Tab-separated table of C-alpha atoms in Angstrom:
chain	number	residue	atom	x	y	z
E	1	UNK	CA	0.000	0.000	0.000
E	2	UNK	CA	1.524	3.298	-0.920
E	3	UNK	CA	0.624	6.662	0.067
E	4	UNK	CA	-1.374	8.787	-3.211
E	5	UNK	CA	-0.940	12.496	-2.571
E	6	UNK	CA	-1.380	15.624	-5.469
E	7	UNK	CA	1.209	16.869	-7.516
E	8	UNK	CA	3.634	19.182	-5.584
E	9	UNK	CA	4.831	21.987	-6.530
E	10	UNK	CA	7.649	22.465	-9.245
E	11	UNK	CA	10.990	22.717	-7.147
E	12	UNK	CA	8.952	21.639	-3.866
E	13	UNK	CA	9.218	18.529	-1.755
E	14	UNK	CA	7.094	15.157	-3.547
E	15	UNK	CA	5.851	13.384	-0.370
E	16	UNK	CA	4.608	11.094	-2.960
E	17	UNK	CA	5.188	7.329	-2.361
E	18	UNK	CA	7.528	8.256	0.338
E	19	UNK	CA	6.352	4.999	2.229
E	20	UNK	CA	6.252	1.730	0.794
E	21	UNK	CA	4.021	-0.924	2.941
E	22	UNK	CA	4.953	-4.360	1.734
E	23	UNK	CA	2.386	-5.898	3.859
E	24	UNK	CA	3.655	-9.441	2.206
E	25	UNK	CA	6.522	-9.131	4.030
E	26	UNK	CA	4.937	-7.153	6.789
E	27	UNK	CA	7.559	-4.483	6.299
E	28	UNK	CA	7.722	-0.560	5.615
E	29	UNK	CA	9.988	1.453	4.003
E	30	UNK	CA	10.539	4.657	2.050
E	31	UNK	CA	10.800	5.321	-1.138
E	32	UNK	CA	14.724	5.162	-0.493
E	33	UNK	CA	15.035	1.849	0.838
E	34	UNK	CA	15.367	2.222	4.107
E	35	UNK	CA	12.939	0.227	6.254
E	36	UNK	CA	10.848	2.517	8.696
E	37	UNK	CA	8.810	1.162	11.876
E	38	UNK	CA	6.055	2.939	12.650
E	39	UNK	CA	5.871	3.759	16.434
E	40	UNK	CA	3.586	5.637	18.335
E	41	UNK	CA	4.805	8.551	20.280
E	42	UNK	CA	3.909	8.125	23.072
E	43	UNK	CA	6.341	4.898	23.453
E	44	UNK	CA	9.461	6.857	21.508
E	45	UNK	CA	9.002	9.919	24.032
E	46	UNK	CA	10.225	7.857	27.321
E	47	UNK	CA	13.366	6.299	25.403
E	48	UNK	CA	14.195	9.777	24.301
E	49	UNK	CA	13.760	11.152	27.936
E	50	UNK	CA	16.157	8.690	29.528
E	51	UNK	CA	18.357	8.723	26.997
E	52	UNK	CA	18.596	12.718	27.724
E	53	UNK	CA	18.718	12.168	31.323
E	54	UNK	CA	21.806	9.973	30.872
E	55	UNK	CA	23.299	12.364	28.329
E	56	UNK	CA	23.488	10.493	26.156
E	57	UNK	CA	21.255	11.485	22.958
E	58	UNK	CA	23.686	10.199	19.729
E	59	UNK	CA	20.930	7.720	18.570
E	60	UNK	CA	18.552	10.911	18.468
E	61	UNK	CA	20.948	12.969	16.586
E	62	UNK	CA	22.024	9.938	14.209
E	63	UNK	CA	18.159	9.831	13.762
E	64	UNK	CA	17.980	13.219	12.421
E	65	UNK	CA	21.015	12.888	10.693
E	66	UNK	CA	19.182	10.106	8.644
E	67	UNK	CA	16.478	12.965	8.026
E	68	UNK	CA	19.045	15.203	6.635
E	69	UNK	CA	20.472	12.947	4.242
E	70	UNK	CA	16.712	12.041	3.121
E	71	UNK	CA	16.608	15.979	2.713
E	72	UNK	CA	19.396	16.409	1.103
E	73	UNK	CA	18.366	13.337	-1.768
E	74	UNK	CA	14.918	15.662	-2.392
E	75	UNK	CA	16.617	18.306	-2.474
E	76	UNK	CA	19.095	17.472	-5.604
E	77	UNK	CA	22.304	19.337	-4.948
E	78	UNK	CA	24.103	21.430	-2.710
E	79	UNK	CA	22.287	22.602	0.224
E	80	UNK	CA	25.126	24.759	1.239
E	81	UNK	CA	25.014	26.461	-2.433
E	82	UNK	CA	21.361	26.496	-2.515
E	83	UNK	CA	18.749	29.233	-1.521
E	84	UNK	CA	17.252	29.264	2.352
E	85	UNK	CA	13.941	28.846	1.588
E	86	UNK	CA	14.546	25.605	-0.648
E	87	UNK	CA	16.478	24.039	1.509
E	88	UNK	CA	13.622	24.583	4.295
E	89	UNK	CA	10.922	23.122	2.025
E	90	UNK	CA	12.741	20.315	1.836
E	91	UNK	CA	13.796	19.655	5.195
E	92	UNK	CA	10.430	20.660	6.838
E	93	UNK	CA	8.567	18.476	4.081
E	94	UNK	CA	10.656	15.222	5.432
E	95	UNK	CA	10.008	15.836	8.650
E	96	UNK	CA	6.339	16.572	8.318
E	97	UNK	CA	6.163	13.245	6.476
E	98	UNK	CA	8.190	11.387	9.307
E	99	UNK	CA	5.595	12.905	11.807
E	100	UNK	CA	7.987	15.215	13.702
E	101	UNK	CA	5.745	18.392	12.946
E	102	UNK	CA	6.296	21.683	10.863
E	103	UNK	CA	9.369	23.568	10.521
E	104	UNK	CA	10.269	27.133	9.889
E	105	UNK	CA	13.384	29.131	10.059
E	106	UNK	CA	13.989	32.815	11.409
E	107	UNK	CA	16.593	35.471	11.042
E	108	UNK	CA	17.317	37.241	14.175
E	109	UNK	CA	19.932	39.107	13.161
E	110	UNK	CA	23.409	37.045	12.090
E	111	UNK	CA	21.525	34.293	14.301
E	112	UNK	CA	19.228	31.327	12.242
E	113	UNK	CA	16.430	29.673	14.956
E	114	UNK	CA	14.318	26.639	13.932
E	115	UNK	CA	10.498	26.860	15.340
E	116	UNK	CA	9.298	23.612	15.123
E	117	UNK	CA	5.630	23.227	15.017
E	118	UNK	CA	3.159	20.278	16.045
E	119	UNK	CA	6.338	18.284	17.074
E	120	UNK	CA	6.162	14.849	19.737
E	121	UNK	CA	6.726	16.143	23.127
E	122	UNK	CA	9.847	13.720	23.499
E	123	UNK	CA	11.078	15.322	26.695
E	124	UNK	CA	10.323	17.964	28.979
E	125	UNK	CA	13.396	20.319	28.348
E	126	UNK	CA	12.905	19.638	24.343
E	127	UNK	CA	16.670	17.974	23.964
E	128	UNK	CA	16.036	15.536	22.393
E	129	UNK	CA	14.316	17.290	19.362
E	130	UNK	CA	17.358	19.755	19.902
E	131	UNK	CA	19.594	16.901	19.024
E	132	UNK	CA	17.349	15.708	16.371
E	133	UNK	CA	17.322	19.092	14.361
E	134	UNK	CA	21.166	19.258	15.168
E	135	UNK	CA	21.437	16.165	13.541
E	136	UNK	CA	19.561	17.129	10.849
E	137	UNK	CA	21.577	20.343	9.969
E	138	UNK	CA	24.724	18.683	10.909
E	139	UNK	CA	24.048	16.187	7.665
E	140	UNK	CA	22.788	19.121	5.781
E	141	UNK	CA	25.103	21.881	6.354
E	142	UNK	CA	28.302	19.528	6.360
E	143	UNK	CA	29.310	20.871	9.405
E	144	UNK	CA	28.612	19.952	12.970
E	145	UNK	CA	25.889	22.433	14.079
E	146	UNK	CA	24.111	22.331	17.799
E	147	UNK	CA	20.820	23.242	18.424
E	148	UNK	CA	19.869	24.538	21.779
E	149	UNK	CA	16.245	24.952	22.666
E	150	UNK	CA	15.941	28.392	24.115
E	151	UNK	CA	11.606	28.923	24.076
E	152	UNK	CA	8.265	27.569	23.070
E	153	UNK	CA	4.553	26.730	24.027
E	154	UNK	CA	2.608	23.862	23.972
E	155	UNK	CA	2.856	23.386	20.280
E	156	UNK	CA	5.679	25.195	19.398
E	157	UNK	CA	8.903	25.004	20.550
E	158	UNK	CA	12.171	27.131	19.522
E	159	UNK	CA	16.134	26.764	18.988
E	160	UNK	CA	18.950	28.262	18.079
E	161	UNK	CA	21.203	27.415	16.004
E	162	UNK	CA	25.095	27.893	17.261
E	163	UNK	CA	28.678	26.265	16.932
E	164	UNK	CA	28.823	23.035	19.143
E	165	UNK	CA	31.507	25.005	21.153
E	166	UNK	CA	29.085	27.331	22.903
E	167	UNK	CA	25.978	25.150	22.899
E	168	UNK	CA	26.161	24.514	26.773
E	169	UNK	CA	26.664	27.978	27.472
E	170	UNK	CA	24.044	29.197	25.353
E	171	UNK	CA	21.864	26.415	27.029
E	172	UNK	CA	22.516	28.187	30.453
E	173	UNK	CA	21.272	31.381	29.539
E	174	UNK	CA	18.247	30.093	28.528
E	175	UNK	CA	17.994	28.247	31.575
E	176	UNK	CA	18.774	31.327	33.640
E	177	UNK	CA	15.226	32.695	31.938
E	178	UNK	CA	17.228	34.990	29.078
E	179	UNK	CA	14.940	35.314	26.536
E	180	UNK	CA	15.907	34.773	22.420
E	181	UNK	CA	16.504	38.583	21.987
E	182	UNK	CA	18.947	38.881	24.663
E	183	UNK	CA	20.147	35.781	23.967
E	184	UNK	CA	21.201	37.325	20.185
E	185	UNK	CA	22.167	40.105	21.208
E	186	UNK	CA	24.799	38.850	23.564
E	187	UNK	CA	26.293	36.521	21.169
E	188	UNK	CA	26.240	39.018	18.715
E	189	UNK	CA	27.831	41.604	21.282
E	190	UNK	CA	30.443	39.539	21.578
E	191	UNK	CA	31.782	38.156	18.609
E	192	UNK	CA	31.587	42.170	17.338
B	1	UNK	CA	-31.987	80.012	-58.336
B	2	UNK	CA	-31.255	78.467	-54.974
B	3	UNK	CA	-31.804	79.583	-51.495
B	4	UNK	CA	-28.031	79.605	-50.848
B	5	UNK	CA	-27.192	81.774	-53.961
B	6	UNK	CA	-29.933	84.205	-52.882
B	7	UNK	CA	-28.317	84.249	-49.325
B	8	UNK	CA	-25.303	84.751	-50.878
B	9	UNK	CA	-26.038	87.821	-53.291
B	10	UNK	CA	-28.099	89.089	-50.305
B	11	UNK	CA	-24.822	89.168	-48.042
B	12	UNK	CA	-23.201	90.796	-50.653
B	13	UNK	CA	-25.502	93.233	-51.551
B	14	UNK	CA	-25.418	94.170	-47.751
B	15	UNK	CA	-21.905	94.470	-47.850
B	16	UNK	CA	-22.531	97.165	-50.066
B	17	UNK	CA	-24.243	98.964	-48.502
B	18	UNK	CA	-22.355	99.406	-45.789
B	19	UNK	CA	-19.164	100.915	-47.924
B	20	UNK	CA	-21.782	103.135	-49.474
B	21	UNK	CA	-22.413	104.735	-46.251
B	22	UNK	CA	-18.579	105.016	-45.467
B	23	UNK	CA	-16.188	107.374	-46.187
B	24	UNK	CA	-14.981	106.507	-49.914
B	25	UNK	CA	-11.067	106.313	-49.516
B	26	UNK	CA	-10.725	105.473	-53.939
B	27	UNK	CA	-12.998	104.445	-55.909
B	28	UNK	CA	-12.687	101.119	-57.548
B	29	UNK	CA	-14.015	99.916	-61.398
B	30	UNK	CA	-17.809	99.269	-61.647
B	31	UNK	CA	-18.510	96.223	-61.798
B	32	UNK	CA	-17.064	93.835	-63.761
B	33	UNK	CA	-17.992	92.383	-66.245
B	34	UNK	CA	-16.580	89.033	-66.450
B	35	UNK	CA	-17.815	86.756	-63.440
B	36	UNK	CA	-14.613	84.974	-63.197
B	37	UNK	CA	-12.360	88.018	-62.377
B	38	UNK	CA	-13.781	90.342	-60.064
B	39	UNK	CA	-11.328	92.667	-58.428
B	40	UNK	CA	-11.948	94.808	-56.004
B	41	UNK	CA	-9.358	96.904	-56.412
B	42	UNK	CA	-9.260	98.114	-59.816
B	43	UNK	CA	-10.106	101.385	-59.861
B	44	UNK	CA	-12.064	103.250	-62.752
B	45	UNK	CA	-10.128	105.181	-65.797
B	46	UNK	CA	-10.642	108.465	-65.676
B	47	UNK	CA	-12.405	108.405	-68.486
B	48	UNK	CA	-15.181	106.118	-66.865
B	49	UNK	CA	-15.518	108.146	-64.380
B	50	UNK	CA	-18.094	110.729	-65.827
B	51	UNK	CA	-20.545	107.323	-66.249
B	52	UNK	CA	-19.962	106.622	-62.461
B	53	UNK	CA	-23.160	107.295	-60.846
B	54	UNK	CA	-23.299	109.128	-57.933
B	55	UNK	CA	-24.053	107.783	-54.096
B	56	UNK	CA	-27.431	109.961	-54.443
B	57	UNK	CA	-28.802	108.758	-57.311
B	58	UNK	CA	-28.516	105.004	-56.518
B	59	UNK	CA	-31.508	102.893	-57.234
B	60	UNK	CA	-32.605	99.903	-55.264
B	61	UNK	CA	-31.410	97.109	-55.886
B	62	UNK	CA	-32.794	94.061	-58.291
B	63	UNK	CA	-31.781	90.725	-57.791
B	64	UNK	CA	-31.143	89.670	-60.835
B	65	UNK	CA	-33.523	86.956	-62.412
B	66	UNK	CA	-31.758	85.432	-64.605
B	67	UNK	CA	-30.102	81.817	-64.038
B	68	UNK	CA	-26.764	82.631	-62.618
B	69	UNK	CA	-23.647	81.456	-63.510
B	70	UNK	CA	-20.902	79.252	-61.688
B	71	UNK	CA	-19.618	81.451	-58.908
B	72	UNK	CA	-16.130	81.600	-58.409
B	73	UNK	CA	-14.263	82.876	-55.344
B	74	UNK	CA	-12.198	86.844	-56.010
B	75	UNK	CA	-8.841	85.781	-57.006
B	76	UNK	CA	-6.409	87.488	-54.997
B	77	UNK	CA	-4.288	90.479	-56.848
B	78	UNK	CA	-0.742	89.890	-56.026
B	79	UNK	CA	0.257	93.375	-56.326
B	80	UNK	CA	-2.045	96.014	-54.645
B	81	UNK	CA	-0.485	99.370	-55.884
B	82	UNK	CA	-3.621	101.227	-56.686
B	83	UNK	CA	-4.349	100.909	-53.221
B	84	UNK	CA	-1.624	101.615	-51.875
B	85	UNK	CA	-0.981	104.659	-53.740
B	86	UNK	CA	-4.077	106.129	-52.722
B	87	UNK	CA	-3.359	105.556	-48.856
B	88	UNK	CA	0.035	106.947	-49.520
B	89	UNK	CA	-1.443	109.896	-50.207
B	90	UNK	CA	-3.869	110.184	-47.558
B	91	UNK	CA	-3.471	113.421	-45.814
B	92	UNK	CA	-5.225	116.059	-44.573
B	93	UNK	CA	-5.101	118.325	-47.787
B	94	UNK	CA	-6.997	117.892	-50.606
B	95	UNK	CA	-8.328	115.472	-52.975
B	96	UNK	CA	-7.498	112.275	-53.559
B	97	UNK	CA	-5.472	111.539	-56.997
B	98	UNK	CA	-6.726	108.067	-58.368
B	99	UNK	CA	-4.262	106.086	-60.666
B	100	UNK	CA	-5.802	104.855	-64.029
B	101	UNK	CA	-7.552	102.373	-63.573
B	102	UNK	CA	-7.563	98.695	-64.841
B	103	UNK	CA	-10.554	97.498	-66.585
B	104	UNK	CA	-11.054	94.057	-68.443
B	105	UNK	CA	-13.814	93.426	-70.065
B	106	UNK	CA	-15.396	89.778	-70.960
B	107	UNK	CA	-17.023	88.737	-73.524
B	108	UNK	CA	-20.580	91.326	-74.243
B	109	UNK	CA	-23.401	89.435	-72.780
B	110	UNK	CA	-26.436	91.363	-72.106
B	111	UNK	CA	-26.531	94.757	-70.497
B	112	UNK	CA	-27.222	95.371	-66.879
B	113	UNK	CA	-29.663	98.042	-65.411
B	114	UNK	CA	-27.895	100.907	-64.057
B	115	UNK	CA	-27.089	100.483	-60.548
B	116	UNK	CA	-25.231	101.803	-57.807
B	117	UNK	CA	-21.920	101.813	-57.535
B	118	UNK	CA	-20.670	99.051	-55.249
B	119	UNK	CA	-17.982	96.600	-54.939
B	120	UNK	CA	-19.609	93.555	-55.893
B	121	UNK	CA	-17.303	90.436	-56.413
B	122	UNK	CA	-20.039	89.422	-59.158
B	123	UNK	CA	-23.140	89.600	-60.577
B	124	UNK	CA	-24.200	87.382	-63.084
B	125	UNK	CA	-25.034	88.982	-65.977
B	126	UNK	CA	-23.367	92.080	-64.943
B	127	UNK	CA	-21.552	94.805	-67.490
B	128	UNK	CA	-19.220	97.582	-66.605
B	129	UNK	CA	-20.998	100.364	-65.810
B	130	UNK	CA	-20.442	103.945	-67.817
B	131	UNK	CA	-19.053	106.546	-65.721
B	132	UNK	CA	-21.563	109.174	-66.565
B	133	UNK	CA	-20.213	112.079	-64.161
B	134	UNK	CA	-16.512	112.350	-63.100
B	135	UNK	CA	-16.579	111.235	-58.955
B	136	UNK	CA	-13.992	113.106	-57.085
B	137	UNK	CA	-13.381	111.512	-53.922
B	138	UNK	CA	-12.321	113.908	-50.823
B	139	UNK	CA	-10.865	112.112	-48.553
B	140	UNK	CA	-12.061	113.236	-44.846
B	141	UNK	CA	-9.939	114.412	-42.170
B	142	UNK	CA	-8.280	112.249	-39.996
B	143	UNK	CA	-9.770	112.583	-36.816
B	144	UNK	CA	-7.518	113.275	-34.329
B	145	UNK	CA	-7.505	110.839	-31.946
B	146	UNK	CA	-6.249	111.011	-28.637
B	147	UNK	CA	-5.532	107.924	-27.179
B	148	UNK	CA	-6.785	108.353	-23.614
B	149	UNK	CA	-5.467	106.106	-20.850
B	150	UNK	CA	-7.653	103.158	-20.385
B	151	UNK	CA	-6.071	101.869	-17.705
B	152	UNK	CA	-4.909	103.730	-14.780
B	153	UNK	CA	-1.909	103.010	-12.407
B	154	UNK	CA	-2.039	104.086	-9.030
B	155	UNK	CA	1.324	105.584	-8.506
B	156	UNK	CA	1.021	103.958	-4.289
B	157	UNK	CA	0.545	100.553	-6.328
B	158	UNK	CA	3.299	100.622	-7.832
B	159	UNK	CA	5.289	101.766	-5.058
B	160	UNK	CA	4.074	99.026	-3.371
B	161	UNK	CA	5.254	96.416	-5.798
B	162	UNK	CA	8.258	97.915	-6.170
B	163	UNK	CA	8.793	97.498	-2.334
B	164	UNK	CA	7.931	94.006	-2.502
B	165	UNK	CA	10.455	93.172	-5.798
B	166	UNK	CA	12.996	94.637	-3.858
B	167	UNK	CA	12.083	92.580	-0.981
B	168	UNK	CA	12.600	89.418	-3.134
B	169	UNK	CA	15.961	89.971	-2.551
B	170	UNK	CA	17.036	91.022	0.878
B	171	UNK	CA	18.155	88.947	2.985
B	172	UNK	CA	16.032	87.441	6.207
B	173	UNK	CA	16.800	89.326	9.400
B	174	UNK	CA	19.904	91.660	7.938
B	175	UNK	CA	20.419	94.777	6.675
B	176	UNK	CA	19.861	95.196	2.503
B	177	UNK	CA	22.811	94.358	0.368
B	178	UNK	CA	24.766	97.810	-0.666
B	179	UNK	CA	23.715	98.638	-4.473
B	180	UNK	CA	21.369	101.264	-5.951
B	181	UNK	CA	17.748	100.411	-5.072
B	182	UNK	CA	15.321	99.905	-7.778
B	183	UNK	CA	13.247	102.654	-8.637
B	184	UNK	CA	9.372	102.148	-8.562
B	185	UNK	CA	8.161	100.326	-11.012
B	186	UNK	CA	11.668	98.595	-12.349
B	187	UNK	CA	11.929	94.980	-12.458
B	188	UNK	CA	14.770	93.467	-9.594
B	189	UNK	CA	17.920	93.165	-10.569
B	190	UNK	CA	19.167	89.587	-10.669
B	191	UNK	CA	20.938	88.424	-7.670
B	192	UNK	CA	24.033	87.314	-7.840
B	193	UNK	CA	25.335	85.750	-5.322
B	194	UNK	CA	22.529	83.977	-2.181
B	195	UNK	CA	21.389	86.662	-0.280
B	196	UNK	CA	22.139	84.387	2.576
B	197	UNK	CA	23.096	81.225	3.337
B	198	UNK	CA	21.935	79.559	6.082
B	199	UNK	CA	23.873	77.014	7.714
B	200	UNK	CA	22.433	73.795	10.531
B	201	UNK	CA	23.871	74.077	13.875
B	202	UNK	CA	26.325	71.256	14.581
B	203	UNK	CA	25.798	68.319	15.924
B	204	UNK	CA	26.390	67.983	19.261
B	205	UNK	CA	29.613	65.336	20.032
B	206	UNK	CA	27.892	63.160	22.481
B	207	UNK	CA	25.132	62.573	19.985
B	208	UNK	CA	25.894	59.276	18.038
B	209	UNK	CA	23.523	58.155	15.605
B	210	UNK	CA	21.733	55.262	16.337
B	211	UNK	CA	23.595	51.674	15.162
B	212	UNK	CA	22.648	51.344	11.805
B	213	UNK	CA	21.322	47.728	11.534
B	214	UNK	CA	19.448	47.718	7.944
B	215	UNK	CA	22.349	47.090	6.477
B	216	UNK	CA	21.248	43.335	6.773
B	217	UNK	CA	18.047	43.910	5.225
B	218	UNK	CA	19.491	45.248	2.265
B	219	UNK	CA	22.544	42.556	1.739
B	220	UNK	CA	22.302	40.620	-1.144
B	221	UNK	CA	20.583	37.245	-0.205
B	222	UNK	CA	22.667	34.366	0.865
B	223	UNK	CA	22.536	31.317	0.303
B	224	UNK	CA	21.726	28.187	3.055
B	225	UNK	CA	24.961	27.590	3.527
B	226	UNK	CA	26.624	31.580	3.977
B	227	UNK	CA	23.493	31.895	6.577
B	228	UNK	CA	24.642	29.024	8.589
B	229	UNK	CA	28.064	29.833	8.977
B	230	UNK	CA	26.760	33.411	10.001
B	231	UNK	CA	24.935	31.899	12.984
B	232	UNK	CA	28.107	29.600	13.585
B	233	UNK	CA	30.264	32.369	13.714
B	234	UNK	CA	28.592	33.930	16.812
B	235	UNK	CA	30.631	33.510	20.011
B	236	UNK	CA	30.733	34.563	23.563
């Protein structure tokens, strides 16, 4: 059984037969090859959660490194040499498919944050969808990147996207209460 | 004959009329003959003069009854020396001296009724007419005319707008520039050089402008991967 959506857009993401049931076989995959289990969230949010508490959240970010390479294949090229908003469609189209909610991207100055929308509540501090997108970028942007959650809502949830190097630090400030602006502006401040 | 023709004749015939009853500067041909080339300004020979009737004895005029001919517009005389001899000798002392006239005569058709003289562009049918008593035309005095003012200017108005051109170019708050003053009624003479120049106060030194930030919203757009590195870069 295959998924039958419309026509996207011309340069958009195709979430077109991304899944392939072979209910023969009693197996899923997507359209890449890779075999997918379908879980429900409510079981993958207390594996993420210990796996945070020990520290320890490499399978979540090898998860969303998985995304990114699935990203990067709908995309067609370079994602470095390509423009923002493609390389958002793209991402935010796999990940809607996946389940893991909507994603947009904001300019706060020099600074890029990822508001994810509609996302799993894995976790109460939102690390492990932190290490997720991080692991999505990472694969994307050929560099390692770090996400740091630094504010949402119910539904909503937002992080910042910074050097690996100053993740913890910037994770503290938003602990200590600092909201996003000041939170720019400092690291901004500073690297002037 | 048609109703436009008629209108036509009757215009002209008005037209007449009206010269009649106004001073005669010359005295042009009778009429003429040929209804292709009126003229108005061919004056009578002397010798046709004698058959020119006089103003007093003019007769009312006929339309005429028979079928008329093609009417053709007065050709235009190139040269107009007759007339202008005769206004080159208007003056105040005697009579006027006529050159001889031109007179062409068409081919004889059938003779006209005595008329008036008048300057008639054409009449169908129409034949010179015999001068039967020599016309000598006195031209009037000119009138003197005295052209009186018909517009008055109040000699405080125009003091007034003298005093506001020369306003036009003093300066704000100083004495007048040194020159001769123009007089009443004279346009300003052109300035120059800026009757002043005036000049912001500086800037105090404590005042900075405020950080100009929209230099990033006018930066050519970047691409995924310039953007990332731009949020990489920032450091504590």
């Amino acid at each position: 059984m295959t998924s039958e959506t419309a026509s996207p857009p011309v340069g958009g993401f195709d979430p077109g037969n991304y899944y392939a049931f072979d209910l023969a076989r009693g197996a899923v995959h997507t359209r890449h090859g890779e075999r997918v289990l379908v879980l429900s969230a409510d079981v993958l949010g207390p594996l993420v959660s210990t796996a945070a508490r020990h520290g320890d959240l490499t399978a979540v970010r090898g998860l969303g490194k998985h995304i990114g390479d699935d990203a990067s294949r709908s995309l067609g090229g370079d994602a470095r040499r390509a423009a923002p908003e493609a390389v958002l469609t793209h991402i935010s189209g796999t990940l809607a498919v996946l389940g893991w909610g909507t994603l947009s991207l904001e300019r706060w100055g020099s600074a890029l944050v990822l508001s994810l929308q509609g996302a799993p509540a894995l976790d109460a501090e939102r690390l492990g969808l932190a290490a997720l997108l991080g692991g999505v970028l990472t694969s994307v942007g050929g560099q390692d990147v770090a996400c740091v959650p630094i504010s949402g809502g119910a539904n909503s949830a937002r992080f910042l996207i910074v050097h690996p190097g100053v993740a913890e630090t910037v994770w503290g400030w938003a602990r200590d209460g600092v909201e996003l602006p000041a939170i720019v502006a400092r690291l901004a401040q500073e690297a002037a | 004959m048609s109703s436009a023709r008629i209108s036509k004749l009757e215009a002209l015939l008005r037209r007449v009329e009206e010269r009649r009853q106004q001073p005669r500067l010359h005295a042009v041909s009778p009429r003429e003959s040929s209804p292709t080339v009126p003229d108005l300004e061919r004056v009578a020979p002397a010798s046709q003069r004698s058959s020119l009737p006089s103003p007093a004895a003019s007769e009312p005029i006929e339309l005429p009854t028979s079928p008329p001919a093609a009417i053709e517009p007065p050709r235009k005389q190139p040269s107009i020396s007759p007339l202008e001899t005769a206004m080159a000798q208007l003056d105040d002392s005697g009579p006027l001296e006529l050159p001889a006239p031109v007179v062409s005569r068409a081919e004889p058709r059938a003779p006209a009724p005595a008329g008036p003289d008048m300057l008639v562009t054409h009449r169908p049918g129409a034949e010179p007419l015999e001068l039967e008593a020599p016309v000598e035309l006195t031209q009037p005095k000119r009138p003197h005319v005295e052209r009186e003012p018909t517009i008055e200017f109040e000699t405080a108005k125009v003091r007034v707008n003298a005093r506001e051109l020369r306003a036009v170019g003093e300066p704000m708050g100083s004495p007048a520039p040194a020159g001769p003053a123009p007089s009443a009624g004279s346009p300003p003479a052109p300035l120059s050089a800026p009757s002043q120049t005036l000049e912001a106060a500086p800037l105090p030194s404590a005042a900075q402008p405020a950080r100009a930030i929209s230099a990033a919203r006018v930066e050519a757009p970047k691409t995924f991967g310039e953007l990332l590195d731009l949020s990489l870069a920032l450091r504590p």
